[in-house]
Each structure stands twice: as structure tokens, then as C-alpha cells.
Amino acid sequence: MGKVIAVANQKGGVGKTTTAINLAASLAVLEYKTLLVDADPQANATSGIGVDVRAVKTGLYECMVNDVPASRNILTTDTPMLDLLPSHIDLVGAEIEMIERPNRERILDQVLHDVRDHYDFIIIDCSPSLGLITINALTASDSVIIPVQCEYFALEGLGKLLNTIHIVQQRFNPNLRNEGILLTMYDARLRLSNQVVEEVKSNLGDMVFDTIIYRNTRLSEAPSFGKSVIMHDAASKGAVNYLNLAREILQKNNLTQISESDRTLQ
């Protein structure tokens, strides 16, 4: 059964969708069958992986609201081993439509149940909020990755998110664990970036991934081409960072052993 990982942070602009797309693509490139689930009404993960949102007629909304099987809405992508369960703007109304349904926090878990056996990993790109769809994503997941940008107010709102995760663990998903906090948008030239890294690591210790995602032009421009950074420029710093993150996650989950010769410098 595939491991389900939510990528969540209620703050926008922290690299959440970038992380979901590029982690999923990196796991696929490492030959792990991966499904990217776009659980954000903005549908940036859908467009960022090369699917025209205007052409998406059925996606996650139909699965959650109309009980359409996920397998009927999954699309293949240009990246081998990577599939997509897309989103479109109708998802913005899903929370209202689900509010009266029994077990409304477990709808996404039920949606993914029938396809989990077909994938090694399922990566969920959550919306930048702590609403019902994000609660669904956390309830359906085995673990959660929290991107935190290396900028001022980096830790703002993190406590609220960790509290939400704790509530989900208590009420809906006792097996949910923190996969790790991921530092993003790091610029080694800036004193502030280094101060944020020190602050986050001193406060959160082992919860923080060793891998840090650097600011990178190729990483920023890849979505405009509808590609992950590894398909856009595999030799770029951004591609190397996300491959390192994928390897770190595999190692944490005892799915592979990374030799020193295989470890790419971050």
C-alpha cells in the first residue's frame, strides 16, 4: 500500500506547491510509482505539471462531492511513473457541499483507498488554509511535510498548523506523523536566510529535514513551462535539492540505503 504524504502550510508563498510537484517528480524519476493529488482549488499543481486546467472536466471535486472513483479521473503526465489527480476551480465549493455529509473529514481517505495499492507514494498538495479539505488531506495521510520559507516571520503560523495536526491525530488519524519541516527559498548570500535556518533548527531540531531548498531560477520558471524542475533542467540546483529530499525521505522510511558516493552535495 502506497505511503500518503500531505504537503501543508496555511501560509501562501512558502513553496508548498513547488515542493509537492517536484518531490512527486523526483520520486517518480527514482522509479517509485507516484500519484500527485491536487487538493488546492487554485489548481497550481495541475497546471504546473503540464495539464491545462481549462480542459479538466472531472477531477478531485467530482471524487469528493459526487463519489466518482479516483481511478476514472487520474491522468498520466509527461514524467514516467508520475500520475495526477487534477483539480479545478469547482473545488472551492466542495467544503460547503461536504459540510452536512457524515464522516466529512474522511471523504478524501475513502477516495484514495481504492488507488493506494497502485502507487508507492501519493503526494497531496494542500490548499493554503486549514479548512475542511486540508483536514481531509491530513486525515487521509500517513505523514505531513511542512514547507517553511527562509524569510522574516518564517515561524509565523507554524504553531497553529502543528496544533491542527495534533487535533487531527487525536480525533481522526492517530497514525499521522510529521515527515519533516522543509526549509525553502534559501539564499546563502543573505544573513537573514542563515539566521532563519539556525532559528528553525534550534527550535525544532530533528523535525527539520537536512535537505534545504535553495532559491533557483530554473525552479521558479519550471511551472511556466508546465514541467517539474527535474524535467525542465535536471542539472539545476533546484532539481538536485528535490532529488536529495526524495532520497532523504526514502532513507527515513527504510526504502533505500544511500551511499556517500550517491549523496549529492546540497
Tab-separated table of N, CA, C and O in Angstrom, residues 50-148:
chain	number	residue	atom	x	y	z
A	50	GLY	N	1.823	20.476	-16.211
A	50	GLY	CA	1.630	20.444	-17.656
A	50	GLY	C	0.227	20.131	-18.140
A	50	GLY	O	0.024	19.890	-19.331
A	51	VAL	N	-0.769	20.160	-17.232
A	51	VAL	CA	-2.157	19.891	-17.623
A	51	VAL	C	-2.918	21.210	-17.709
A	51	VAL	O	-2.875	22.024	-16.783
A	52	ASP	N	-3.613	21.421	-18.809
A	52	ASP	CA	-4.418	22.624	-18.996
A	52	ASP	C	-5.651	22.540	-18.094
A	52	ASP	O	-6.528	21.703	-18.298
A	53	VAL	N	-5.711	23.423	-17.099
A	53	VAL	CA	-6.807	23.391	-16.124
A	53	VAL	C	-8.153	23.581	-16.819
A	53	VAL	O	-9.167	22.990	-16.417
A	54	ARG	N	-8.177	24.381	-17.882
A	54	ARG	CA	-9.438	24.634	-18.592
A	54	ARG	C	-9.978	23.366	-19.259
A	54	ARG	O	-11.182	23.271	-19.533
A	55	ALA	N	-9.098	22.419	-19.498
A	55	ALA	CA	-9.518	21.169	-20.150
A	55	ALA	C	-9.921	20.087	-19.153
A	55	ALA	O	-10.405	19.035	-19.546
A	56	VAL	N	-9.732	20.359	-17.859
A	56	VAL	CA	-10.078	19.377	-16.826
A	56	VAL	C	-11.583	19.431	-16.578
A	56	VAL	O	-12.106	20.421	-16.057
A	57	LYS	N	-12.274	18.404	-16.957
A	57	LYS	CA	-13.724	18.348	-16.780
A	57	LYS	C	-14.105	17.652	-15.478
A	57	LYS	O	-15.107	17.983	-14.852
A	58	THR	N	-13.327	16.652	-15.104
A	58	THR	CA	-13.584	15.947	-13.847
A	58	THR	C	-12.264	15.773	-13.098
A	58	THR	O	-11.243	15.425	-13.696
A	59	GLY	N	-12.306	16.023	-11.812
A	59	GLY	CA	-11.094	15.922	-11.005
A	59	GLY	C	-11.423	15.564	-9.577
A	59	GLY	O	-12.390	14.847	-9.299
A	60	LEU	N	-10.645	16.094	-8.652
A	60	LEU	CA	-10.822	15.749	-7.244
A	60	LEU	C	-12.201	16.172	-6.724
A	60	LEU	O	-12.794	15.481	-5.891
A	61	TYR	N	-12.712	17.291	-7.210
A	61	TYR	CA	-14.040	17.757	-6.779
A	61	TYR	C	-15.094	16.677	-7.011
A	61	TYR	O	-15.884	16.356	-6.116
A	62	GLU	N	-15.117	16.130	-8.220
A	62	GLU	CA	-16.109	15.105	-8.545
A	62	GLU	C	-15.939	13.857	-7.688
A	62	GLU	O	-16.914	13.193	-7.330
A	63	CYS	N	-14.689	13.558	-7.344
A	63	CYS	CA	-14.431	12.397	-6.474
A	63	CYS	C	-14.989	12.622	-5.069
A	63	CYS	O	-15.606	11.726	-4.484
A	64	MET	N	-14.782	13.831	-4.537
A	64	MET	CA	-15.158	14.098	-3.155
A	64	MET	C	-16.633	14.429	-2.990
A	64	MET	O	-17.241	14.102	-1.972
A	65	VAL	N	-17.216	15.069	-3.982
A	65	VAL	CA	-18.605	15.526	-3.857
A	65	VAL	C	-19.593	14.566	-4.517
A	65	VAL	O	-20.671	14.310	-3.989
A	66	ASN	N	-19.201	14.017	-5.672
A	66	ASN	CA	-20.129	13.165	-6.434
A	66	ASN	C	-19.766	11.677	-6.387
A	66	ASN	O	-20.367	10.868	-7.114
A	67	ASP	N	-18.764	11.336	-5.569
A	67	ASP	CA	-18.363	9.937	-5.369
A	67	ASP	C	-17.896	9.252	-6.658
A	67	ASP	O	-18.052	8.036	-6.826
A	68	VAL	N	-17.317	10.027	-7.578
A	68	VAL	CA	-16.723	9.443	-8.779
A	68	VAL	C	-15.431	8.736	-8.373
A	68	VAL	O	-14.604	9.318	-7.653
A	69	PRO	N	-15.205	7.483	-8.780
A	69	PRO	CA	-13.965	6.786	-8.405
A	69	PRO	C	-12.719	7.543	-8.874
A	69	PRO	O	-12.685	8.053	-10.001
A	70	ALA	N	-11.723	7.612	-8.019
A	70	ALA	CA	-10.497	8.334	-8.352
A	70	ALA	C	-9.851	7.792	-9.617
A	70	ALA	O	-9.298	8.558	-10.423
A	71	SER	N	-9.917	6.485	-9.810
A	71	SER	CA	-9.268	5.860	-10.967
A	71	SER	C	-9.786	6.408	-12.290
A	71	SER	O	-9.064	6.424	-13.289
A	72	ARG	N	-11.022	6.909	-12.314
A	72	ARG	CA	-11.603	7.440	-13.546
A	72	ARG	C	-11.098	8.839	-13.872
A	72	ARG	O	-11.227	9.304	-15.013
A	73	ASN	N	-10.540	9.522	-12.883
A	73	ASN	CA	-10.107	10.910	-13.080
A	73	ASN	C	-8.594	11.084	-13.087
A	73	ASN	O	-8.099	12.197	-13.261
A	74	ILE	N	-7.850	10.008	-12.873
A	74	ILE	CA	-6.386	10.103	-12.837
A	74	ILE	C	-5.825	10.250	-14.254
A	74	ILE	O	-6.236	9.537	-15.171
A	75	LEU	N	-4.901	11.181	-14.409
A	75	LEU	CA	-4.270	11.449	-15.694
A	75	LEU	C	-2.805	11.043	-15.648
A	75	LEU	O	-2.155	11.137	-14.605
A	76	THR	N	-2.278	10.611	-16.778
A	76	THR	CA	-0.833	10.392	-16.881
A	76	THR	C	-0.161	11.736	-17.157
A	76	THR	O	-0.789	12.671	-17.660
A	77	THR	N	1.117	11.845	-16.846
A	77	THR	CA	1.872	13.066	-17.114
A	77	THR	C	3.049	12.740	-18.023
A	77	THR	O	3.296	11.581	-18.351
A	78	ASP	N	3.771	13.774	-18.405
A	78	ASP	CA	4.945	13.587	-19.265
A	78	ASP	C	6.103	12.939	-18.519
A	78	ASP	O	7.081	12.522	-19.139
A	79	THR	N	6.000	12.886	-17.194
A	79	THR	CA	7.049	12.268	-16.385
A	79	THR	C	6.718	10.791	-16.193
A	79	THR	O	5.661	10.465	-15.634
A	80	PRO	N	7.568	9.884	-16.651
A	80	PRO	CA	7.303	8.453	-16.443
A	80	PRO	C	7.131	8.144	-14.955
A	80	PRO	O	7.803	8.737	-14.109
A	81	MET	N	6.187	7.265	-14.635
A	81	MET	CA	5.912	6.818	-13.267
A	81	MET	C	5.144	7.850	-12.434
A	81	MET	O	4.907	7.620	-11.250
A	82	LEU	N	4.759	8.989	-13.046
A	82	LEU	CA	4.038	10.013	-12.295
A	82	LEU	C	2.653	10.248	-12.888
A	82	LEU	O	2.521	10.582	-14.068
A	83	ASP	N	1.610	10.073	-12.061
A	83	ASP	CA	0.230	10.349	-12.447
A	83	ASP	C	-0.299	11.531	-11.646
A	83	ASP	O	0.296	11.937	-10.634
A	84	LEU	N	-1.439	12.063	-12.092
A	84	LEU	CA	-2.036	13.241	-11.461
A	84	LEU	C	-3.531	13.042	-11.266
A	84	LEU	O	-4.237	12.613	-12.177
A	85	LEU	N	-4.009	13.364	-10.061
A	85	LEU	CA	-5.438	13.519	-9.818
A	85	LEU	C	-5.674	15.023	-9.782
A	85	LEU	O	-5.316	15.689	-8.802
A	86	PRO	N	-6.226	15.602	-10.863
A	86	PRO	CA	-6.218	17.056	-11.022
A	86	PRO	C	-7.292	17.770	-10.215
A	86	PRO	O	-8.192	17.149	-9.633
A	87	SER	N	-7.197	19.092	-10.231
A	87	SER	CA	-8.172	19.943	-9.580
A	87	SER	C	-8.681	20.977	-10.581
A	87	SER	O	-8.094	21.179	-11.638
A	88	HIS	N	-9.784	21.615	-10.243
A	88	HIS	CA	-10.246	22.782	-10.990
A	88	HIS	C	-11.019	23.676	-10.023
A	88	HIS	O	-11.190	23.345	-8.844
A	89	ILE	N	-11.468	24.817	-10.499
A	89	ILE	CA	-11.995	25.862	-9.620
A	89	ILE	C	-13.216	25.421	-8.819
A	89	ILE	O	-13.498	25.965	-7.750
A	90	ASP	N	-13.972	24.424	-9.293
A	90	ASP	CA	-15.162	23.973	-8.561
A	90	ASP	C	-14.825	23.467	-7.162
A	90	ASP	O	-15.691	23.440	-6.279
A	91	LEU	N	-13.566	23.070	-6.964
A	91	LEU	CA	-13.166	22.529	-5.657
A	91	LEU	C	-13.359	23.555	-4.546
A	91	LEU	O	-13.505	23.189	-3.380
A	92	VAL	N	-13.387	24.841	-4.924
A	92	VAL	CA	-13.556	25.887	-3.911
A	92	VAL	C	-14.891	25.753	-3.194
A	92	VAL	O	-15.040	26.166	-2.039
A	93	GLY	N	-15.893	25.148	-3.858
A	93	GLY	CA	-17.197	24.974	-3.227
A	93	GLY	C	-17.380	23.649	-2.532
A	93	GLY	O	-18.431	23.403	-1.920
A	94	ALA	N	-16.368	22.796	-2.583
A	94	ALA	CA	-16.508	21.448	-2.037
A	94	ALA	C	-16.744	21.449	-0.532
A	94	ALA	O	-17.529	20.643	-0.010
A	95	GLU	N	-16.077	22.365	0.187
A	95	GLU	CA	-16.217	22.374	1.643
A	95	GLU	C	-17.663	22.624	2.056
A	95	GLU	O	-18.172	21.998	2.990
A	96	ILE	N	-18.344	23.533	1.362
A	96	ILE	CA	-19.744	23.823	1.676
A	96	ILE	C	-20.625	22.618	1.362
A	96	ILE	O	-21.526	22.264	2.131
A	97	GLU	N	-20.340	21.961	0.243
A	97	GLU	CA	-21.163	20.822	-0.173
A	97	GLU	C	-20.936	19.590	0.699
A	97	GLU	O	-21.798	18.711	0.777
A	98	MET	N	-19.770	19.515	1.331
A	98	MET	CA	-19.476	18.352	2.173
A	98	MET	C	-19.909	18.528	3.614
A	98	MET	O	-19.892	17.568	4.388
A	99	ILE	N	-20.274	19.744	4.002
A	99	ILE	CA	-20.431	20.069	5.417
A	99	ILE	C	-21.479	19.220	6.122
A	99	ILE	O	-21.348	18.917	7.318
A	100	GLU	N	-22.523	18.802	5.413
A	100	GLU	CA	-23.580	18.014	6.036
A	100	GLU	C	-23.389	16.506	5.887
A	100	GLU	O	-24.201	15.720	6.392
A	101	ARG	N	-22.329	16.116	5.209
A	101	ARG	CA	-22.135	14.684	4.964
A	101	ARG	C	-21.556	13.988	6.190
A	101	ARG	O	-20.731	14.558	6.918
A	102	PRO	N	-21.981	12.756	6.449
A	102	PRO	CA	-21.391	12.007	7.574
A	102	PRO	C	-19.917	11.699	7.287
A	102	PRO	O	-19.530	11.505	6.131
A	103	ASN	N	-19.131	11.690	8.343
A	103	ASN	CA	-17.688	11.425	8.208
A	103	ASN	C	-17.038	12.320	7.167
A	103	ASN	O	-16.222	11.887	6.360
A	104	ARG	N	-17.423	13.600	7.183
A	104	ARG	CA	-16.940	14.524	6.150
A	104	ARG	C	-15.426	14.708	6.170
A	104	ARG	O	-14.834	15.078	5.168
A	105	GLU	N	-14.796	14.435	7.319
A	105	GLU	CA	-13.337	14.579	7.402
A	105	GLU	C	-12.602	13.410	6.754
A	105	GLU	O	-11.389	13.483	6.550
A	106	ARG	N	-13.327	12.329	6.424
A	106	ARG	CA	-12.687	11.123	5.901
A	106	ARG	C	-13.004	10.861	4.429
A	106	ARG	O	-12.690	9.802	3.898
A	107	ILE	N	-13.604	11.847	3.765
A	107	ILE	CA	-14.017	11.638	2.373
A	107	ILE	C	-12.812	11.394	1.470
A	107	ILE	O	-12.811	10.480	0.638
A	108	LEU	N	-11.752	12.197	1.613
A	108	LEU	CA	-10.570	12.019	0.763
A	108	LEU	C	-9.894	10.680	1.042
A	108	LEU	O	-9.382	10.026	0.130
A	109	ASP	N	-9.896	10.257	2.286
A	109	ASP	CA	-9.341	8.949	2.642
A	109	ASP	C	-10.067	7.842	1.878
A	109	ASP	O	-9.452	6.908	1.357
A	110	GLN	N	-11.388	7.965	1.792
A	110	GLN	CA	-12.181	6.982	1.048
A	110	GLN	C	-11.893	7.060	-0.455
A	110	GLN	O	-11.829	6.034	-1.143
A	111	VAL	N	-11.716	8.284	-0.958
A	111	VAL	CA	-11.410	8.481	-2.384
A	111	VAL	C	-10.108	7.775	-2.762
A	111	VAL	O	-10.009	7.118	-3.807
A	112	LEU	N	-9.106	7.900	-1.904
A	112	LEU	CA	-7.785	7.347	-2.220
A	112	LEU	C	-7.657	5.860	-1.897
A	112	LEU	O	-6.706	5.212	-2.364
A	113	HIS	N	-8.593	5.337	-1.131
A	113	HIS	CA	-8.485	3.957	-0.668
A	113	HIS	C	-8.312	2.957	-1.813
A	113	HIS	O	-7.470	2.056	-1.761
A	114	ASP	N	-9.085	3.142	-2.876
A	114	ASP	CA	-9.075	2.163	-3.963
A	114	ASP	C	-7.860	2.267	-4.887
A	114	ASP	O	-7.631	1.367	-5.701
A	115	VAL	N	-7.086	3.363	-4.778
A	115	VAL	CA	-5.928	3.512	-5.669
A	115	VAL	C	-4.594	3.402	-4.923
A	115	VAL	O	-3.537	3.367	-5.567
A	116	ARG	N	-4.638	3.330	-3.602
A	116	ARG	CA	-3.382	3.304	-2.837
A	116	ARG	C	-2.486	2.135	-3.210
A	116	ARG	O	-1.257	2.266	-3.236
A	117	ASP	N	-3.089	1.003	-3.510
A	117	ASP	CA	-2.298	-0.181	-3.833
A	117	ASP	C	-1.572	-0.068	-5.171
A	117	ASP	O	-0.675	-0.859	-5.454
A	118	HIS	N	-1.946	0.900	-5.983
A	118	HIS	CA	-1.340	1.060	-7.308
A	118	HIS	C	-0.102	1.964	-7.286
A	118	HIS	O	0.566	2.121	-8.315
A	119	TYR	N	0.185	2.574	-6.129
A	119	TYR	CA	1.273	3.548	-6.064
A	119	TYR	C	2.185	3.277	-4.868
A	119	TYR	O	1.754	2.751	-3.843
A	120	ASP	N	3.449	3.660	-5.046
A	120	ASP	CA	4.390	3.623	-3.927
A	120	ASP	C	4.222	4.847	-3.040
A	120	ASP	O	4.364	4.773	-1.821
A	121	PHE	N	3.941	6.001	-3.684
A	121	PHE	CA	3.740	7.248	-2.946
A	121	PHE	C	2.562	8.012	-3.534
A	121	PHE	O	2.361	8.027	-4.754
A	122	ILE	N	1.802	8.661	-2.654
A	122	ILE	CA	0.771	9.609	-3.057
A	122	ILE	C	1.092	10.931	-2.349
A	122	ILE	O	1.159	10.975	-1.114
A	123	ILE	N	1.330	11.968	-3.127
A	123	ILE	CA	1.687	13.284	-2.595
A	123	ILE	C	0.491	14.215	-2.771
A	123	ILE	O	0.003	14.406	-3.886
A	124	ILE	N	0.003	14.794	-1.668
A	124	ILE	CA	-1.158	15.684	-1.718
A	124	ILE	C	-0.712	17.132	-1.544
A	124	ILE	O	-0.098	17.490	-0.534
A	125	ASP	N	-1.025	17.960	-2.545
A	125	ASP	CA	-0.780	19.398	-2.436
A	125	ASP	C	-2.011	20.035	-1.792
A	125	ASP	O	-3.077	20.093	-2.398
A	126	CYS	N	-1.865	20.498	-0.557
A	126	CYS	CA	-2.989	21.062	0.180
A	126	CYS	C	-3.196	22.532	-0.172
A	126	CYS	O	-2.290	23.214	-0.651
A	127	SER	N	-4.403	23.021	0.098
A	127	SER	CA	-4.684	24.441	-0.120
A	127	SER	C	-4.056	25.256	1.009
A	127	SER	O	-3.823	24.729	2.107
A	128	PRO	N	-3.781	26.547	0.768
A	128	PRO	CA	-3.179	27.393	1.814
A	128	PRO	C	-4.222	27.841	2.832
A	128	PRO	O	-4.527	29.034	2.965
A	129	SER	N	-4.781	26.887	3.532
A	129	SER	CA	-5.774	27.163	4.569
A	129	SER	C	-5.829	25.950	5.484
A	129	SER	O	-5.237	24.914	5.190
A	130	LEU	N	-6.557	26.089	6.582
A	130	LEU	CA	-6.746	24.956	7.486
A	130	LEU	C	-8.215	24.546	7.486
A	130	LEU	O	-8.789	24.191	8.514
A	131	GLY	N	-8.826	24.597	6.294
A	131	GLY	CA	-10.233	24.256	6.145
A	131	GLY	C	-10.470	22.767	6.031
A	131	GLY	O	-9.580	21.937	6.253
A	132	LEU	N	-11.693	22.424	5.635
A	132	LEU	CA	-12.135	21.021	5.630
A	132	LEU	C	-11.355	20.168	4.629
A	132	LEU	O	-11.086	18.992	4.899
A	133	ILE	N	-10.965	20.738	3.495
A	133	ILE	CA	-10.215	19.951	2.515
A	133	ILE	C	-8.823	19.615	3.061
A	133	ILE	O	-8.336	18.487	2.900
A	134	THR	N	-8.194	20.569	3.734
A	134	THR	CA	-6.887	20.293	4.341
A	134	THR	C	-7.022	19.268	5.460
A	134	THR	O	-6.175	18.373	5.595
A	135	ILE	N	-8.082	19.371	6.266
A	135	ILE	CA	-8.338	18.367	7.310
A	135	ILE	C	-8.500	16.992	6.670
A	135	ILE	O	-7.985	15.984	7.163
A	136	ASN	N	-9.214	16.936	5.542
A	136	ASN	CA	-9.370	15.681	4.802
A	136	ASN	C	-8.017	15.135	4.369
A	136	ASN	O	-7.761	13.930	4.461
A	137	ALA	N	-7.159	16.018	3.858
A	137	ALA	CA	-5.838	15.586	3.387
A	137	ALA	C	-5.014	15.007	4.532
A	137	ALA	O	-4.359	13.965	4.385
A	138	LEU	N	-5.044	15.675	5.689
A	138	LEU	CA	-4.281	15.194	6.844
A	138	LEU	C	-4.857	13.888	7.381
A	138	LEU	O	-4.109	13.006	7.824
A	139	THR	N	-6.168	13.759	7.329
A	139	THR	CA	-6.806	12.523	7.795
A	139	THR	C	-6.476	11.352	6.879
A	139	THR	O	-6.358	10.207	7.325
A	140	ALA	N	-6.299	11.638	5.591
A	140	ALA	CA	-6.004	10.584	4.616
A	140	ALA	C	-4.527	10.225	4.557
A	140	ALA	O	-4.161	9.225	3.922
A	141	SER	N	-3.664	11.009	5.217
A	141	SER	CA	-2.220	10.870	5.040
A	141	SER	C	-1.552	10.052	6.136
A	141	SER	O	-2.050	9.952	7.259
A	142	ASP	N	-0.407	9.497	5.768
A	142	ASP	CA	0.447	8.832	6.750
A	142	ASP	C	1.367	9.833	7.438
A	142	ASP	O	1.755	9.644	8.585
A	143	SER	N	1.711	10.901	6.699
A	143	SER	CA	2.614	11.907	7.259
A	143	SER	C	2.414	13.233	6.547
A	143	SER	O	1.719	13.310	5.528
A	144	VAL	N	3.031	14.278	7.099
A	144	VAL	CA	2.888	15.617	6.535
A	144	VAL	C	4.250	16.297	6.455
A	144	VAL	O	5.061	16.201	7.384
A	145	ILE	N	4.500	16.947	5.325
A	145	ILE	CA	5.681	17.789	5.138
A	145	ILE	C	5.236	19.239	5.240
A	145	ILE	O	4.247	19.640	4.620
A	146	ILE	N	5.958	20.035	6.033
A	146	ILE	CA	5.620	21.447	6.218
A	146	ILE	C	6.724	22.315	5.631
A	146	ILE	O	7.818	22.398	6.204
A	147	PRO	N	6.491	22.951	4.479
A	147	PRO	CA	7.491	23.868	3.928
A	147	PRO	C	7.501	25.178	4.729
A	147	PRO	O	6.436	25.733	5.048
A	148	VAL	N	8.687	25.672	5.038
A	148	VAL	CA	8.855	26.940	5.754
A	148	VAL	C	9.898	27.763	4.996
A	148	VAL	O	11.020	27.296	4.798
